[in-house]
Coordinates of C-alpha atoms in Angstrom, one line a residue:
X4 CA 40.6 -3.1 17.8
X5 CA 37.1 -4.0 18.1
X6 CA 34.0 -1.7 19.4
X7 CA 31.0 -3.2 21.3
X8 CA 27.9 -2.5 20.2
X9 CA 27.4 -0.7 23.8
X10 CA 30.3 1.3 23.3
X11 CA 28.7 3.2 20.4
X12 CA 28.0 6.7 21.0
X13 CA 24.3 7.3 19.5
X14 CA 23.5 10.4 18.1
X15 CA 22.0 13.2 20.0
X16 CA 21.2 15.7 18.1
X17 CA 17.8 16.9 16.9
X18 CA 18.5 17.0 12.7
X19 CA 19.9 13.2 12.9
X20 CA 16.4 12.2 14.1
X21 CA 14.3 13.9 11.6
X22 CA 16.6 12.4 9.0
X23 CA 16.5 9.4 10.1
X24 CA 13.1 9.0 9.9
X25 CA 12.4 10.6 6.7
X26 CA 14.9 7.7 5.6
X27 CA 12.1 4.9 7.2
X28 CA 9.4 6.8 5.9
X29 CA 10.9 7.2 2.2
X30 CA 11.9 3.1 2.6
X31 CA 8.0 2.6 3.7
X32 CA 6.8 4.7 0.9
X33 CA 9.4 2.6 -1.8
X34 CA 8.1 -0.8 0.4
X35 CA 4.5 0.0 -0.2
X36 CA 4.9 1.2 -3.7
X37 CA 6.7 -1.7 -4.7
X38 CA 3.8 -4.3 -2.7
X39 CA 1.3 -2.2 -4.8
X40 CA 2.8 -2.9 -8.1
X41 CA 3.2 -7.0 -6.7
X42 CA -0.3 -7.2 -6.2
X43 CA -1.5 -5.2 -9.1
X44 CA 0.7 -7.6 -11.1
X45 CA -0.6 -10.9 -9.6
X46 CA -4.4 -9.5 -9.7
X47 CA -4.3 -8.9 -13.6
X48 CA -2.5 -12.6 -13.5
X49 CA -5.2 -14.2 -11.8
X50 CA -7.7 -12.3 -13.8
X51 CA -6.6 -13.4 -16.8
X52 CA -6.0 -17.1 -15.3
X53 CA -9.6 -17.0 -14.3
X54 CA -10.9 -15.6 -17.9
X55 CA -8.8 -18.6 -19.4
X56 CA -10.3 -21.1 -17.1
X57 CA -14.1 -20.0 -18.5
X58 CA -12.8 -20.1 -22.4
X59 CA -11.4 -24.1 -21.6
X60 CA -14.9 -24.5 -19.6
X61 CA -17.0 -23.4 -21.8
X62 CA -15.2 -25.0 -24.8
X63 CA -15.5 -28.5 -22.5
X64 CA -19.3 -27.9 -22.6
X65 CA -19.6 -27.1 -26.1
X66 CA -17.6 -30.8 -26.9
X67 CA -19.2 -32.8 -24.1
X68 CA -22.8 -31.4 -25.9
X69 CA -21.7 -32.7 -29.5
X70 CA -20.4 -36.1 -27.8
X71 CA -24.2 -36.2 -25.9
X72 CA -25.7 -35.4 -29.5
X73 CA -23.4 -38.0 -31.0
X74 CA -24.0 -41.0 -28.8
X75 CA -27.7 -40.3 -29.4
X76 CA -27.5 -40.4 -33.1
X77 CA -25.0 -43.2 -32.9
X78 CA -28.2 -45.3 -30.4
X79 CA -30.9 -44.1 -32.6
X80 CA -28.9 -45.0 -36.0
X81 CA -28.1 -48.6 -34.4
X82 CA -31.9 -48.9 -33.1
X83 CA -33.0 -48.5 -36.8
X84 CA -30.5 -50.6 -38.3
X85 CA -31.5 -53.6 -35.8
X86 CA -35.4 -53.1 -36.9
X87 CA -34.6 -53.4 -40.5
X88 CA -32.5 -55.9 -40.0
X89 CA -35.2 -57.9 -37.8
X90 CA -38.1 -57.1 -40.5
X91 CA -36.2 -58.0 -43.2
X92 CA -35.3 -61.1 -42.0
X93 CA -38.6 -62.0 -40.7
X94 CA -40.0 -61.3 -44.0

């Protein structure tokens, strides 16, 4: 009812060899066509992953420069305030 493995006759012949490994090679080709088309996929990913990353940074700059320019006007604004409001009442 069963076969072992061992019991198996394997093909001798000249033509099942040859089409048997134009079967491997036309798997390798689909194998390497398909990796290809993975990594070609996953490089325009990351490419456009990294070209998002430079938009947020430089968008991060751009704010943390207006925050700088703020807090100086906000110090400069108070400084003025403060000598007015030490002149006047020394007056």
């Amino acid at each position: 009812m069963y076969v072992r493995l061992a019991d198996v006759p394997v093909p001798r012949r000249l033509w099942w060899w040859l089409l048997f490994l134009f079967l491997v090679v036309r798997s390798n080709r689909r194998a390497l066509k398909a990796a290809g088309k993975t990594g070609q996929d996953l490089g325009e990913s990351v490419a456009t992953r990294w070209a998002q990353v430079d938009a947020d940074t430089a968008a991060m700059l751009r704010l943390t420069q207006t925050m700088v320019r703020l807090t100086w006007a906000v110090v400069g604004l108070t400084v003025v305030v403060i000598a007015a409001t030490m002149y006047l009442g020394l007056r």
